[in-house]
Each structure stands twice: as structure tokens, then as C-alpha cells.
Coordinates of C-alpha atoms and ligand atoms in Angstrom, one line a residue:
V1 CA 16.7 -9.9 16.4
L2 CA 15.1 -10.8 13.1
L3 CA 12.6 -8.4 11.2
N4 CA 10.6 -11.9 9.4
T5 CA 6.4 -11.3 9.1
T6 CA 3.9 -13.2 8.0
I7 CA 0.2 -12.4 6.1
A8 CA -2.7 -14.6 5.2
G9 CA 0.1 -18.1 6.6
Y10 CA 3.0 -16.2 3.6
E11 CA 6.6 -15.9 5.6
F12 CA 8.6 -12.5 4.4
D13 CA 11.7 -12.8 5.3
N14 CA 12.1 -8.6 5.7
C15 CA 9.0 -6.3 6.9
L16 CA 9.5 -4.1 4.8
M17 CA 8.2 -3.0 1.3
N18 CA 7.8 -0.2 -1.9
A19 CA 3.7 1.4 -1.7
A20 CA 2.2 1.4 -5.2
G21 CA 3.6 3.7 -7.6
V22 CA 7.0 3.4 -6.6
C23 CA 9.8 2.4 -8.1
C24 CA 7.3 -0.2 -10.0
Y25 CA 6.9 0.8 -12.4
D26 CA 7.6 -1.4 -15.1
H27 CA 10.3 -4.5 -14.6
E28 CA 12.9 -3.0 -14.1
E29 CA 12.5 -1.1 -11.2
L30 CA 10.4 -4.1 -9.5
T31 CA 13.5 -5.6 -9.8
M32 CA 15.2 -3.3 -8.4
V33 CA 12.7 -3.9 -4.9
D34 CA 12.4 -7.3 -5.5
Q35 CA 17.1 -7.5 -5.0
S36 CA 17.5 -4.6 -2.2
S37 CA 16.5 -5.6 1.6
A38 CA 13.0 -5.3 1.1
G39 CA 10.7 -9.2 1.4
T40 CA 9.2 -7.9 -1.7
F41 CA 7.1 -5.8 -3.6
V42 CA 4.0 -4.8 -4.5
T43 CA 3.6 -3.9 -8.7
K44 CA 2.1 -0.3 -9.6
S45 CA -1.5 -0.8 -9.7
A46 CA -3.3 -1.8 -12.6
T47 CA -5.4 -1.3 -14.7
K48 CA -6.9 -3.6 -17.4
T49 CA -5.2 -2.4 -20.3
S50 CA -2.3 0.8 -20.3
R51 CA -2.8 4.0 -19.8
E52 CA -0.9 6.8 -20.1
G53 CA -1.7 8.9 -17.0
N54 CA -2.0 12.6 -15.8
P55 CA 0.5 15.5 -17.8
L56 CA 3.3 16.0 -16.9
P57 CA 4.4 17.8 -14.3
R58 CA 2.5 15.5 -12.4
Y59 CA 5.3 14.3 -9.1
Q60 CA 6.6 17.2 -6.7
A61 CA 9.4 16.1 -4.4
V62 CA 9.2 19.1 -1.6
P63 CA 11.4 19.1 1.6
L64 CA 8.9 17.3 3.8
G65 CA 7.5 15.4 1.3
S66 CA 5.3 14.4 -1.7
I67 CA 2.8 15.3 -4.2
N68 CA 1.5 13.8 -6.9
S69 CA -0.9 13.3 -9.6
M70 CA -0.1 10.7 -11.5
G71 CA -3.1 9.2 -12.7
L72 CA -3.0 5.4 -13.0
P73 CA -0.1 5.2 -15.4
N74 CA 0.8 1.7 -15.7
L75 CA 1.0 -1.1 -18.5
G76 CA -2.0 -3.0 -18.0
L77 CA -2.4 -5.9 -16.2
D78 CA -1.4 -8.6 -18.2
Y79 CA 2.3 -5.9 -18.0
Y80 CA 2.4 -7.1 -14.3
L81 CA 0.3 -10.3 -13.8
D82 CA 3.3 -12.7 -16.6
Y83 CA 5.6 -11.0 -15.0
V84 CA 5.2 -11.7 -11.4
R85 CA 4.0 -15.2 -12.2
Q86 CA 7.6 -15.6 -13.9
L87 CA 8.9 -14.3 -11.6
E88 CA 7.4 -16.4 -8.6
K89 CA 8.2 -19.3 -9.9
Q90 CA 12.6 -18.0 -9.5
T91 CA 11.9 -16.8 -6.6
K92 CA 9.8 -18.3 -4.7
K93 CA 8.3 -15.3 -2.5
T94 CA 5.2 -13.9 -2.5
Y95 CA 4.5 -10.4 -4.6
F96 CA 1.7 -8.4 -4.2
L97 CA 0.0 -7.1 -7.1
S98 CA -2.1 -4.1 -7.0
M99 CA -5.0 -3.4 -9.2
T100 CA -7.8 -1.1 -9.1
G101 CA -10.0 -0.9 -12.0
L102 CA -12.6 1.9 -13.6
S103 CA -15.3 0.1 -13.0
K104 CA -17.1 -2.6 -11.0
E105 CA -16.6 -4.3 -14.4
E106 CA -13.1 -3.9 -14.5
T107 CA -12.6 -4.9 -11.0
L108 CA -14.2 -8.6 -11.8
E109 CA -12.8 -8.9 -14.4
M110 CA -9.4 -8.5 -14.0
L111 CA -9.9 -10.1 -10.7
K112 CA -11.6 -13.2 -12.8
Q113 CA -8.3 -12.9 -15.0
V114 CA -5.8 -13.3 -11.9
E115 CA -7.8 -16.2 -10.7
L116 CA -7.5 -18.5 -13.1
S117 CA -3.8 -17.8 -14.0
D118 CA -1.4 -19.3 -11.5
F119 CA -0.7 -16.1 -9.8
K120 CA 0.3 -17.9 -6.4
G121 CA 0.6 -13.8 -4.7
M122 CA -1.5 -11.1 -2.9
V123 CA -3.7 -9.2 -4.6
E124 CA -4.1 -5.4 -2.9
L125 CA -7.2 -3.2 -4.3
N126 CA -6.6 -0.2 -4.0
L127 CA -9.7 1.3 -3.3
S128 CA -7.8 4.0 -2.9
C129 CA -6.7 6.7 -6.3
P130 CA -7.5 10.2 -5.7
N131 CA -6.2 11.2 -9.2
V132 CA -8.8 9.4 -11.5
P133 CA -10.8 12.7 -12.8
G134 CA -14.1 12.4 -12.1
K135 CA -13.4 8.8 -10.3
P136 CA -13.7 9.5 -6.4
Q137 CA -12.6 7.5 -4.0
L138 CA -14.1 3.9 -3.1
A139 CA -13.5 4.0 -0.1
Y140 CA -14.9 6.1 1.4
D141 CA -18.0 5.2 -0.3
L142 CA -19.2 2.4 2.6
P143 CA -22.3 1.3 1.0
T144 CA -20.3 0.5 -2.6
T145 CA -17.5 0.1 -1.6
E146 CA -19.3 -3.6 0.3
N147 CA -20.5 -4.3 -2.9
L148 CA -18.0 -4.9 -4.7
L149 CA -16.0 -6.6 -2.2
T150 CA -19.3 -9.1 -2.0
E151 CA -18.8 -9.3 -5.5
V152 CA -15.8 -9.5 -5.3
F153 CA -15.4 -12.6 -2.6
A154 CA -18.0 -14.5 -4.6
F155 CA -15.8 -16.2 -6.3
F156 CA -12.1 -14.6 -6.0
T157 CA -10.5 -17.2 -3.5
K158 CA -6.9 -16.0 -3.3
P159 CA -5.5 -13.4 -0.7
L160 CA -6.4 -10.0 -1.7
G161 CA -6.0 -7.6 0.3
V162 CA -8.4 -3.6 0.2
K163 CA -5.8 -0.3 -0.3
L164 CA -6.9 2.6 2.0
P165 CA -7.1 6.1 1.3
P166 CA -7.6 8.0 5.0
Y167 CA -9.8 9.0 7.3
F168 CA -10.5 11.3 10.0
D169 CA -13.4 10.9 11.6
I170 CA -13.6 8.1 14.9
A171 CA -17.0 7.2 13.4
H172 CA -16.2 6.9 10.1
F173 CA -13.1 4.2 11.1
D174 CA -16.0 2.9 12.7
A175 CA -18.4 2.3 10.1
A176 CA -15.4 1.2 7.6
A177 CA -14.6 -1.0 9.8
E178 CA -17.2 -2.3 10.1
V179 CA -17.6 -3.1 6.2
Y180 CA -14.6 -4.5 7.0
N181 CA -14.9 -7.7 9.0
K182 CA -17.9 -8.3 6.9
F183 CA -15.1 -10.6 4.8
P184 CA -12.2 -12.8 4.4
L185 CA -10.1 -10.3 3.4
A186 CA -6.3 -11.0 4.7
F187 CA -4.5 -6.8 4.9
V188 CA -5.7 -3.8 5.0
N189 CA -2.9 -0.8 3.3
C190 CA -3.4 1.4 6.2
V191 CA -2.3 4.8 4.2
N192 CA -3.1 5.6 0.2
S193 CA -2.0 9.7 0.1
I194 CA -4.6 12.4 1.4
G195 CA -6.4 13.0 -1.6
N196 CA -6.0 16.8 -3.2
G197 CA -3.7 18.5 -1.3
L198 CA -2.5 21.7 -2.8
I199 CA 1.5 22.7 -3.1
I200 CA 2.7 26.2 -3.8
N201 CA 5.7 27.6 -5.4
D202 CA 6.2 31.3 -5.1
E203 CA 2.6 32.7 -6.8
T204 CA 2.0 28.2 -9.2
V205 CA 1.6 25.2 -8.6
V206 CA 3.6 22.4 -8.5
I207 CA 2.2 20.0 -10.3
K208 CA 0.0 20.4 -13.7
P209 CA -2.8 17.8 -13.6
K210 CA -5.8 19.2 -12.2
N211 CA -5.0 22.8 -10.9
G212 CA -2.1 21.6 -9.1
F213 CA -4.4 19.2 -6.6
G214 CA -2.9 16.0 -6.2
G215 CA -2.2 13.4 -3.1
I216 CA 0.4 14.5 0.2
G217 CA 2.7 11.3 1.1
G218 CA 6.1 12.3 3.3
D219 CA 5.9 13.7 7.0
Y220 CA 2.9 15.5 6.1
I221 CA 1.0 12.7 6.8
K222 CA 2.5 9.8 9.4
P223 CA 0.0 11.3 12.7
T224 CA -3.0 10.6 10.4
A225 CA -1.3 7.2 8.4
L226 CA -0.1 6.3 12.1
A227 CA -3.6 6.6 13.6
N228 CA -6.0 5.1 11.2
V229 CA -3.1 1.3 11.0
H230 CA -3.8 2.0 14.6
A231 CA -7.6 2.0 14.5
F232 CA -8.5 -0.4 12.1
Y233 CA -5.7 -1.9 14.2
Q234 CA -8.0 -2.0 17.4
R235 CA -11.4 -2.7 15.1
L236 CA -10.8 -4.7 12.9
K237 CA -10.8 -9.1 13.8
P238 CA -7.1 -10.7 14.0
S239 CA -6.8 -12.3 10.3
I240 CA -7.4 -9.1 8.4
K241 CA -3.4 -7.7 9.1
I242 CA -2.9 -4.7 8.5
I243 CA -0.5 -2.7 6.5
G244 CA 1.0 0.2 7.3
T245 CA 1.8 3.0 4.9
G246 CA 2.5 6.7 5.1
G247 CA 5.8 8.8 6.0
V248 CA 8.3 6.4 7.2
K249 CA 11.7 7.4 6.7
T250 CA 13.8 6.2 10.0
G251 CA 14.0 3.1 11.5
R252 CA 12.3 4.7 13.6
D253 CA 9.6 5.2 12.0
V254 CA 9.0 1.8 10.8
F255 CA 9.1 0.8 14.7
E256 CA 6.4 4.1 15.2
H257 CA 3.8 1.8 12.9
I258 CA 4.3 -2.0 13.9
L259 CA 3.5 -0.7 18.0
C260 CA 0.0 0.6 16.0
G261 CA -0.2 -3.0 14.9
A262 CA 1.3 -2.9 10.8
S263 CA 2.6 -6.4 10.3
M264 CA 4.2 -4.6 6.5
V265 CA 5.4 -1.0 6.8
Q266 CA 5.0 -0.1 3.2
V267 CA 8.4 3.5 2.2
G268 CA 6.7 5.8 -1.2
T269 CA 7.9 9.3 -1.1
A270 CA 11.2 8.5 1.1
L271 CA 11.7 5.2 -1.5
E272 CA 11.5 7.7 -4.5
K273 CA 13.7 10.3 -2.9
E274 CA 16.7 8.0 -1.5
G275 CA 15.8 5.5 -4.3
V276 CA 16.1 1.5 -3.1
E277 CA 19.2 1.5 -0.9
I278 CA 16.7 2.5 1.7
F279 CA 15.2 -0.6 2.8
A280 CA 18.3 -2.3 3.7
R281 CA 19.5 1.5 5.9
L282 CA 15.2 1.0 7.3
S283 CA 16.6 -2.6 8.4
Q284 CA 19.5 -1.6 10.0
E285 CA 18.0 0.9 12.2
L286 CA 15.4 -0.6 12.9
T287 CA 17.3 -3.8 14.1
E288 CA 20.2 -1.1 16.0
I289 CA 16.1 0.0 18.2
M290 CA 15.0 -3.8 18.4
Q291 CA 17.8 -4.4 20.0
E292 CA 18.0 -1.1 22.2
K293 CA 14.4 -2.6 24.1
G294 CA 15.2 -5.8 23.7
Y295 CA 12.8 -7.3 21.1
Q296 CA 13.8 -10.8 19.1
T297 CA 11.3 -9.6 16.7
I298 CA 7.9 -7.9 15.2
E299 CA 5.9 -9.8 17.2
D300 CA 7.7 -8.4 20.7
F301 CA 6.2 -5.2 20.6
R302 CA 2.8 -4.8 17.4
G303 CA 0.6 -3.8 18.1
K304 CA 1.4 -2.8 21.8
L305 CA 1.4 1.6 21.6
Q306 CA 1.2 2.5 25.7
Y307 CA -2.6 4.7 25.9
L308 CA -1.7 7.6 28.8
A309 CA -3.4 6.2 32.5
Ligands
LIG401 C1 -3.2 4.0 -8.1 C2 -3.9 5.3 -8.1 C3 -2.9 6.5 -7.5 C4 -2.0 7.7 -7.7 C5 -1.7 8.6 -9.1 O1 -1.1 6.6 -10.1 O2 -2.5 9.8 -9.7 N1 -1.9 8.6 -6.4 C6 -2.1 8.6 -5.7 O3 -1.0 8.8 -4.8 N2 -2.3 6.8 -5.3 C7 -3.2 6.5 -6.2 O4 -4.2 5.8 -5.5

């Protein structure tokens, strides 16, 4: 049994990796993922210059998942770009660089910098940060998203995918897929946290920013994540691969994301709780499921979700 996968012609020896925002803030965290059983890593979404982010407490784990309003704390694009460029020279692995500008100009400026660099990996353009006060999740505004991607692909030639928020309406799956099918995207990553949930302890919110409103992850979001993975798998042209993110904490969850069409599966909340050894456990559990079912590779069952007659 092999757990390898391919996206945009890039081979990964394992179809598991971290979700942006988790275990990817600095060299230390990124090295931990790089040296784990994960096939690769994605960096914390970068902005042009470093950001402090929102006041603490801004992340809270709870039994069924997590809530966060980090506010995009990051060390700035140069930090992540320089680190990944140096690492890819040593390991020959393909890494993901996540970024999100707080304006179209900032996003284009960052992508121009990456385009001119000798970065050999893939960009994950985050269109779905729910926690920057005053900034709506871009991918809920399809005309603006289409306009941005048009300007991006006018000059950007390296592999690029987008990190999407969850959509909740079939008409939105249709409209969003119509937009994304217009572009030479390497992948779409479904889903980011479900934005602006609220978790309460006794009579008080559990995070400080935004009066306790924050992105929800974990068990709470798996059905939504699987639906988004499968909806885009059904609608997007085959050249656009699907990365599945949301509610993954067992090999069975990984299996279900792949069954829905995912070529790569990312782990967020459960990685934050368990640490990078989770990748070896998930790989082992997925391997056992595949052996039981007689699947040799993930392509034997990717996207083969069955419907009821
Ligand atoms: C990049 C900002 C994001 C953040 C954040 O930094 O608050 N949290 C999320 O759950 N998803 C994001 O995309």
C-alpha cells in the first residue's frame, strides 16, 4: 500500500500535511512537520510584513474541535519565502507557501515577488481568512474573487491554488466552480474554518477578539468539509485537484476525504492537539483501511463515493 499523491505534476510520498495556521508559524514548527511522516507542509498565511495578530486568548481547543480568531499573526512573506527556498534546495521536496494580502495590491505585490524568486513549490492563496476585522472572506464575493484571479494569472506562472471558505448552498457551489474553472489553478483547498462561530464556557466567551466570534474547526465541521470537497470534485475540471481540510483526526476521516475526491488531506485542529506524531498514526490507520479493502494506492478509491440508487 502506498500513500503517495500528485498535484500539478508534483509528487508527494504521503498525502497528509498540516493545515495553514497550525504548526507552521516559524522555522521550528515547520521543521517539525517537515521531519514528520507528513508529505510536505504549508506555511502560516503570510502578509507582506509581519503582524502581531489579535489579542490573547485567541485560540481555544474544546472537546469537539476548536475556535480561533488569530488575526493573521505571521512573520512576513520574506521570512517564509527565504526559509522554503533554502529548504527546497536541500530536500528536493515541494512545499506550500500560504499568503493573503489585506488588499488586492498587497496580494499582487507578494505574488510578483514570488514569481521573480527561485521558489520551486506551490502557492496557496488564502481567500478565506475570517478573522481580520473589517475584511470579509474574499471568496464569498465571487465577482471580486474573479477579478483578483484574472489579475493574478496575467503574470503568475508558478503553481497556485486557493484556500476556500465553506460554501453552504448548491447554487454557491455552482457559481463558485464556474469562476474557478476559468483559471489554471493547481488546486482548490476545501475548507477553511467555518467563520464566526461562538463557543461559551459557563456564561463567558472563550476567546477575546471579536466578542468571542471565531473560526470553528474540528469534529463540528467534517460534514461541511466533505460536502465542499465532493461538490468541487464533481464540478471542477480534472486539472484542478482538491485538497481536503476539516475534521480530520482518524485514518477513517482521511479515507472519507479522499473518497470525496481529495488528492491531499490537511490536518488542523487535531494536529494542534496531538502534535506531528499524528501524521504517522493517520498514515498507519489509512494503510490498514486500504489493506482491508484491497486498495493499493489512493487513486484506487479517490472520488469513488457511492450514492444510494
Ligand atoms: C489567515 C487567517 C486565518 C485565521 C487567522 O489568522 O485568524 N484563522 C483561520 O481559521 N483561518 C484563516 O484563514
